[in-house]
Structures are given as C-alpha cells and as structure tokens.
Amino acid sequence: MSEEIKVHICRQKGRTNLAMRYVDPETGKQVWRTSGTANHTKALKAAAVWEAELREGRYQKRQRMTWEAFRDRYDVDVLDGMKESTAGNYSATLNVFERTVAPQRLADCTTAKLTAFVVALRNQHLSAATIARHLRQLKVAFRWAHRQGLLLTLPQFDRIKQSKGARGRAVSGEEFDRMLAAVPKVVGEAAAESWRFYLRGLDASGLRLAESLVLRWDDAPDAIVVDYSGRHPMLRVDASAEKANTHRTLPMAPEFAELLETVPMDQRRGRVFQPLTKDGQPYAPTRDSIGPVVSAIGEKAGVIVGTRTKVDGDGDPETVNKFASAHDLRRAFGFRWSRRVMPPVLKELMRHTDIGTTMRFYVGVNAQATADELWRAAGSKLGSRGENEPFAKSGQST
C-alpha cells in the first residue's frame, strides 16, 4: 500500500546529483528518480516531498489498473451485494461515464475528467437532478476504489445546484377524472378496467411506481404485502422492496383499503395490480414498461404538470410539456393528506425516511388552501373575497 513506501537517497556512479529510490509494493521493483541536487540536505527534502506525494496518492505513475478491470472488480465486490434495482442504477451511471469520457485507466478519473463529464451532460440538456444523481453514484464508486487503494487520488466533486421544488405537481380531482376517461384511448377497451384500477390504486395509496409493482396479496421475496392480521389493513414491507431499505409495517390509507375491498376474495392472489396489454396479457411489472403508459395516459388527457428540456432532431434544445406521471398521482395523495393529518403522520403515510422531505414537498406548499381551512374552521366570512380578489384594508401595509 502507498503508506508503506519509504524513499531513500543514494549516489549513483557517474552522476553528479543524488538519486532517490523506493520499492514499489505492488511489483517489488525499485523505482528511481533524480533529486535534482548534489546537496545531501536538499536531496533529503526532495525525497520527503516525493514520499509524501506517493503516500497521499498525488503521484500516480504506479497506478495501472484499467477501467475495465475496475468495472469487473466493482461488479463482483460491490454491485453483486446490492438490491438488483440499485445495482442497475449504479451500473447505468458507470456506463454513461464510460461512454461520455472514455476512461482507459482508473487513474484517468480525475477532477478534470469529472468536469468534462458534467459539461458533456449539460450539453445534452440533461436535468440538474439527473446530473447530480450520476455524480452521487460516481462518488460512492470512487470512494470505494480509494479505500481499496485502487484509486490514489480521489477526484473533487462539485455540488450541482438543483431547484428546491418538485419536478411535477399534484394532479387535481378533475384532472384525475380526465385521465380515467382517457385510459381506453391509450390501452384499448379490453385492458381499460385493469388500468383504471391501477390508476385509482396509485391515487389512493401514495405508492411509488416501483412499490406498486411489487404489491401483493400473498408473501413473496422482495414484496410489499397487504396485511389483514391487525385491527386495520396494513402494508408489510420487505427491506429489499422499499426505497428506505428497512423492514417495516406501515399504515394503509382508508381510501386505499376501501378500493382493495372491491376485489373479490377468489382474486386476491399474486400481484395486486396487473395492468394488461391491448391483447389482454399482463404487462411485465417493470418501471420501463408501466411508467411510460401512465405518462401516455396523462398526455392523452392533456394533464400538464410542468415543462422539461429535450433535444430536437437537429440537436437543439427545446422546451416541451411534461405530462402527469405515476409520481404525480403520489403527489396528489400526499397533498390531500397534508390537509388532514400532522406532518409526523404524513411522513409515515408517504414512507419518507426524513421528515425534512415531508416538510419540503407537502407541508405549507399551498398557503391559500391553509388559509381557507383556517377561515372555514373559524366559521367566519370576515374579509372573504372572490377567488381572484385580494383582501386589503385602508392604511394596511405589508
């Protein structure tokens, strides 16, 4: 390891300047370098500087691990022990890095190379959130390589500034009705009811897309199970099936429990949601197959929740509408319940690891709705105005 390196000085025959040498702990071979001086004291100082560089990883001549060898080792030592979906995300990020900046050796992963990577992603008009996610996963991988002594110098990661707001918004009740009405136009009449049930389930449960695809009536590995063993229906979550990676039993929203009650007893087996193709066959329960269909339904219904940047056929950026997705139905669930329960309860309903996430996205996001609730609770119409008419008093300042 680099901390074992000791640089010595010596005089070589026929040379004026003193030489420096150390034994490479990986190869066992001696590595030589001139000190640039014949003065013993100055040579000792030069040796100390070189030794510090070697030990701290600032001198990288000896680092020869190829990028391909690093990928192979990281796959075996790290990714094989991760949840499949998580490992897939890390592997995808490393693939993007590889395609974008083409590192030949692990030592090529420098701060300058990361900067070039970020610039390239920005030129592709990827969102700040996507770029930040790639950098987070690269940071984890490179820190592991650094701890293993494979990467001597850990590159510096600049923080990507992101918008503090959500990248979508809650779908209103009227918009949700439009989505339900648009279902047959996207999936066909034969599959329409299975998709309406799925959309109602997302809206009533607040489940993330990936969570909804592993929701089951019965036990299975990596599943979220509908549990009727207690006083109220609950969700029993296996650690591998949830973003927080924790075994938990969580409350189920009453509206979702009522929806599940509509399913006949003899059909309560396997996956709760089984949306069908136009041919009447079950869709593969993956985000890549289900997510785009939900977004297509949102587009057909004309439910616009924001904008995004994409690259057109000429390679130029253009701003296009972002239509309602599965996560926007989760946002609608969170917004509705934020008006009914206190933040700690909402945190459990939304299955957030940190209450800060709950506070940031769901509490206090609509001051006018909060004000309406206050005036309604007070039973007073004092100061009430039309929907678009502001409230003001003579002499009042802000």
XYZ file of C-alpha atoms in Angstrom:
398
model
C 0.000 0.000 0.000
C 1.091 3.631 -0.503
C 1.597 4.196 3.246
C 4.342 1.528 3.221
C 6.509 3.465 0.759
C 9.839 4.805 2.014
C 12.010 6.929 -0.282
C 15.783 6.648 0.142
C 18.587 8.768 -1.331
C 21.830 7.389 -2.722
C 24.678 8.318 -5.017
C 24.884 6.645 -8.404
C 28.215 6.129 -10.101
C 28.925 8.720 -12.754
C 26.071 11.020 -11.645
C 26.530 14.418 -10.027
C 23.111 14.694 -8.423
C 21.908 12.351 -5.716
C 19.250 9.819 -6.720
C 16.029 8.846 -4.946
C 14.514 5.394 -4.953
C 11.734 3.341 -3.398
C 10.426 -0.197 -3.751
C 7.028 -0.439 -5.435
C 4.943 -2.563 -3.002
C 2.823 -3.931 -5.867
C 5.628 -5.075 -8.180
C 8.583 -5.347 -5.780
C 10.681 -3.372 -8.265
C 12.842 -0.363 -7.442
C 11.695 2.968 -8.840
C 14.369 5.623 -9.371
C 14.239 9.381 -9.749
C 16.830 12.163 -9.582
C 16.715 14.559 -6.653
C 17.974 17.392 -8.848
C 20.711 18.333 -6.379
C 24.093 17.158 -5.123
C 23.443 18.648 -1.687
C 22.579 15.932 0.841
C 20.218 18.129 2.892
C 18.336 19.339 -0.176
C 18.136 15.784 -1.503
C 16.581 14.631 1.779
C 13.949 17.356 1.457
C 13.207 16.329 -2.139
C 12.894 12.694 -1.031
C 10.480 13.695 1.738
C 8.304 15.594 -0.753
C 8.220 12.666 -3.192
C 7.473 10.220 -0.381
C 4.554 12.387 0.779
C 3.193 12.527 -2.772
C 3.394 8.767 -3.056
C 1.732 8.139 0.293
C -1.035 10.687 -0.259
C -1.727 9.469 -3.782
C -0.708 12.687 -5.560
C 1.939 10.867 -7.597
C 0.142 8.364 -9.809
C 2.813 6.882 -12.041
C 2.493 3.453 -10.466
C -1.294 3.215 -10.879
C -2.002 0.926 -13.829
C -5.459 -0.609 -13.181
C -7.534 -0.431 -16.336
C -11.083 0.923 -16.303
C -12.353 -2.457 -17.477
C -10.590 -4.252 -14.595
C -12.094 -1.770 -12.139
C -15.597 -2.366 -13.530
C -15.176 -6.123 -13.211
C -13.993 -5.885 -9.612
C -16.658 -3.355 -8.615
C -19.365 -5.581 -10.091
C -18.192 -8.606 -8.099
C -17.195 -6.934 -4.824
C -19.945 -4.312 -4.540
C -22.815 -4.475 -7.033
C -23.435 -8.205 -6.588
C -24.299 -7.496 -2.938
C -26.813 -4.758 -3.733
C -30.509 -4.910 -4.470
C -30.962 -5.569 -8.185
C -32.586 -2.225 -8.948
C -29.922 -0.303 -7.011
C -27.095 -2.192 -8.688
C -28.705 -1.450 -12.041
C -28.710 2.280 -11.293
C -25.014 2.284 -10.352
C -24.098 0.225 -13.397
C -26.052 2.582 -15.657
C -24.194 5.599 -14.253
C -20.811 3.947 -14.801
C -21.895 3.107 -18.357
C -22.822 6.748 -19.012
C -19.464 7.902 -17.597
C -17.649 5.343 -19.744
C -19.442 6.350 -22.954
C -19.052 10.064 -22.288
C -15.390 10.472 -21.285
C -13.909 7.070 -22.267
C -11.500 6.445 -19.344
C -8.778 3.942 -20.197
C -7.406 3.566 -16.662
C -8.936 4.096 -13.251
C -6.300 6.801 -12.718
C -7.969 8.759 -15.531
C -10.847 9.516 -13.153
C -9.567 12.939 -12.169
C -11.310 16.161 -11.194
C -10.719 17.459 -14.728
C -12.339 14.332 -16.177
C -15.388 14.784 -13.920
C -15.676 18.405 -15.010
C -15.637 17.305 -18.653
C -18.311 14.720 -17.823
C -20.609 17.327 -16.268
C -20.104 19.711 -19.199
C -20.967 16.933 -21.663
C -24.164 16.047 -19.764
C -25.203 19.691 -19.683
C -24.614 19.926 -23.425
C -27.034 17.008 -23.753
C -29.526 19.150 -21.796
C -29.970 16.615 -19.035
C -31.663 17.945 -15.916
C -29.669 19.084 -12.900
C -31.293 16.275 -10.903
C -30.068 13.640 -13.373
C -26.529 15.043 -13.396
C -26.474 15.208 -9.595
C -27.643 11.584 -9.363
C -24.842 10.421 -11.670
C -22.264 12.327 -9.609
C -23.551 10.880 -6.324
C -23.198 7.348 -7.634
C -19.756 8.004 -9.120
C -18.673 9.443 -5.785
C -19.679 6.243 -3.988
C -17.824 4.097 -6.528
C -14.651 6.179 -6.493
C -14.595 6.387 -2.699
C -14.746 2.601 -2.572
C -11.850 2.382 -5.055
C -9.893 4.882 -2.959
C -10.439 2.869 0.236
C -9.235 -0.255 -1.555
C -6.030 1.511 -2.619
C -7.025 1.268 -6.288
C -7.522 4.998 -6.841
C -4.767 7.015 -5.224
C -6.272 10.472 -5.642
C -9.983 10.948 -5.001
C -11.363 13.494 -7.502
C -13.231 16.522 -6.226
C -16.995 16.576 -6.749
C -18.645 19.966 -7.158
C -22.190 20.170 -5.891
C -24.800 20.557 -8.617
C -27.321 23.275 -7.861
C -30.857 21.964 -8.151
C -34.265 23.542 -7.967
C -35.718 23.170 -4.490
C -39.174 22.493 -5.856
C -40.730 19.291 -7.101
C -40.312 18.379 -10.769
C -44.081 17.929 -11.164
C -47.196 18.748 -9.195
C -50.215 17.121 -7.636
C -52.942 16.095 -10.063
C -56.322 17.648 -9.251
C -59.536 15.659 -8.929
C -60.858 16.960 -12.253
C -57.575 16.088 -13.985
C -57.624 12.603 -12.497
C -61.133 12.060 -13.878
C -59.837 13.083 -17.306
C -57.033 10.547 -17.007
C -59.519 7.781 -16.175
C -61.619 8.777 -19.178
C -58.548 8.717 -21.447
C -57.490 5.191 -20.473
C -59.321 3.293 -23.287
C -57.825 5.626 -25.909
C -54.331 4.542 -24.840
C -54.638 0.878 -23.827
C -57.847 -0.214 -25.565
C -61.192 -1.278 -24.150
C -60.076 -4.817 -23.248
C -57.367 -3.573 -20.884
C -59.073 -0.366 -19.754
C -60.531 -1.605 -16.472
C -57.219 -3.073 -15.294
C -55.533 0.292 -15.891
C -58.323 2.290 -14.241
C -57.945 0.097 -11.162
C -54.184 0.669 -11.251
C -54.530 4.454 -11.528
C -57.090 4.512 -8.711
C -54.682 2.431 -6.640
C -51.797 4.856 -7.201
C -54.030 7.801 -6.349
C -55.459 6.194 -3.190
C -52.274 4.581 -1.835
C -49.473 7.059 -2.477
C -47.253 4.164 -3.543
C -44.209 4.889 -5.646
C -44.245 3.306 -9.091
C -41.670 0.647 -8.175
C -43.501 -0.109 -4.909
C -46.835 -0.557 -6.667
C -45.335 -3.209 -8.946
C -44.302 -5.441 -6.014
C -47.534 -5.031 -4.001
C -49.011 -8.495 -3.435
C -51.870 -10.248 -1.685
C -49.543 -13.026 -0.539
C -45.969 -13.402 0.682
C -43.119 -13.457 -1.813
C -39.471 -12.375 -1.816
C -38.938 -8.618 -2.183
C -42.664 -7.930 -1.868
C -44.898 -5.378 -0.186
C -47.769 -7.420 1.238
C -51.344 -6.415 2.067
C -51.680 -7.454 5.715
C -55.134 -8.000 7.263
C -53.897 -9.556 10.516
C -54.383 -6.433 12.678
C -57.262 -4.131 13.563
C -56.758 -2.240 10.313
C -55.320 -3.227 6.936
C -51.579 -2.540 6.814
C -48.689 -2.718 4.370
C -45.914 -5.132 5.351
C -42.748 -4.006 3.615
C -39.673 -6.125 2.988
C -36.470 -4.075 3.093
C -35.489 -5.014 -0.444
C -38.810 -3.717 -1.802
C -38.607 -0.218 -0.397
C -36.530 2.880 -1.066
C -35.630 3.241 2.631
C -34.278 -0.358 2.641
C -35.902 -1.119 6.013
C -38.316 -3.844 7.175
C -41.473 -2.011 8.212
C -45.197 -2.400 8.786
C -46.953 0.752 7.681
C -50.495 2.125 7.836
C -52.725 1.958 4.798
C -54.881 4.925 3.845
C -58.588 4.123 4.437
C -59.465 5.100 0.859
C -56.987 2.522 -0.447
C -58.358 -0.136 1.910
C -61.836 0.579 0.538
C -60.569 0.179 -3.023
C -58.994 -3.184 -2.186
C -62.277 -4.338 -0.646
C -63.826 -4.203 -4.121
C -61.590 -7.099 -5.225
C -63.391 -10.468 -4.851
C -61.817 -12.884 -2.371
C -61.109 -15.502 -5.032
C -58.996 -12.973 -6.959
C -56.789 -11.968 -4.038
C -53.616 -13.759 -5.018
C -50.384 -12.725 -6.665
C -49.777 -9.107 -7.555
C -52.467 -6.611 -6.578
C -52.010 -4.589 -9.759
C -51.865 -6.465 -13.040
C -52.465 -3.962 -15.852
C -53.000 -5.638 -19.202
C -51.769 -5.090 -22.735
C -54.168 -4.433 -25.609
C -54.077 -8.191 -26.222
C -55.266 -8.868 -22.681
C -51.904 -10.178 -21.452
C -50.282 -8.920 -18.202
C -47.640 -6.247 -18.663
C -44.140 -7.039 -17.396
C -44.054 -5.490 -13.892
C -41.176 -3.097 -14.574
C -40.861 0.669 -14.381
C -39.768 0.841 -18.015
C -42.920 -0.905 -19.225
C -45.553 0.569 -16.885
C -44.301 4.128 -16.325
C -44.473 5.270 -19.966
C -48.065 4.021 -20.272
C -49.160 6.109 -17.274
C -47.435 9.144 -18.803
C -49.118 8.425 -22.150
C -52.492 8.431 -20.376
C -51.601 11.763 -18.769
C -50.666 13.156 -22.179
C -53.850 11.884 -23.826
C -55.842 13.538 -21.014
C -53.922 16.792 -21.519
C -52.773 16.950 -17.882
C -49.678 19.178 -17.989
C -47.698 19.243 -14.730
C -44.617 21.188 -15.851
C -42.042 21.534 -18.603
C -38.788 19.834 -19.476
C -35.959 20.316 -21.957
C -35.323 17.820 -24.729
C -33.089 17.764 -27.796
C -34.840 18.023 -31.152
C -33.883 16.284 -34.403
C -31.289 18.958 -35.195
C -29.608 18.568 -31.806
C -31.006 21.834 -30.449
C -32.706 22.118 -27.053
C -36.429 22.748 -26.911
C -38.843 23.135 -24.033
C -41.747 20.707 -24.093
C -44.666 19.992 -21.784
C -44.300 17.370 -19.061
C -47.460 15.320 -18.613
C -48.812 13.631 -15.491
C -46.894 10.545 -14.396
C -47.315 7.915 -11.702
C -45.354 10.077 -9.275
C -47.729 12.990 -9.792
C -50.543 10.746 -8.528
C -48.404 10.082 -5.445
C -48.021 13.847 -5.072
C -51.809 14.212 -5.228
C -52.163 11.653 -2.430
C -49.602 13.481 -0.296
C -51.210 16.853 -0.891
C -54.692 15.621 0.073
C -53.468 14.035 3.282
C -51.303 17.038 4.170
C -54.575 18.901 4.763
C -55.866 16.178 7.114
C -53.012 14.958 9.300
C -49.975 16.294 11.127
C -46.514 16.086 9.491
C -45.283 13.050 11.510
C -48.348 11.067 10.403
C -47.924 12.211 6.811
C -44.279 11.131 6.942
C -45.392 7.578 7.760
C -48.084 7.601 5.075
C -45.584 8.772 2.449
C -42.885 6.405 3.763
C -40.282 9.162 3.888
C -37.039 8.369 5.702
C -36.576 12.011 6.716
C -39.387 14.293 7.851
C -37.495 17.090 6.111
C -38.677 15.615 2.805
C -42.273 15.700 4.046
C -41.962 19.297 5.198
C -40.253 20.392 1.991
C -42.716 18.985 -0.520
C -46.066 18.580 1.239
C -46.369 20.886 4.261
C -47.018 24.551 3.667
C -46.890 24.256 -0.121
C -50.291 25.866 -0.575
C -50.742 28.821 1.745
C -54.111 29.768 0.236
C -55.542 26.297 0.951
C -54.292 26.575 4.531
C -55.909 29.991 4.874
C -59.196 28.602 3.526
C -59.121 25.874 6.175
C -58.477 28.438 8.933
C -61.395 30.635 7.906
C -63.669 27.612 7.484
C -62.727 26.323 10.946
C -63.408 29.751 12.433
C -66.865 29.773 10.853
C -66.365 33.356 9.744
C -66.631 35.119 6.410
C -64.855 38.189 7.703
C -62.636 39.552 4.997
C -63.623 36.888 2.476
C -63.274 37.862 -1.163
C -63.872 36.351 -4.536
C -61.434 33.765 -5.766
C -59.244 36.298 -7.559
C -59.997 39.386 -5.468
C -57.310 40.311 -2.910
C -58.082 41.217 0.687
C -56.951 44.704 1.702
C -57.716 47.323 4.324
C -57.203 51.025 4.180
C -53.885 52.008 5.715
C -52.683 48.394 5.905
C -49.076 47.794 4.836
C -47.123 44.624 4.143
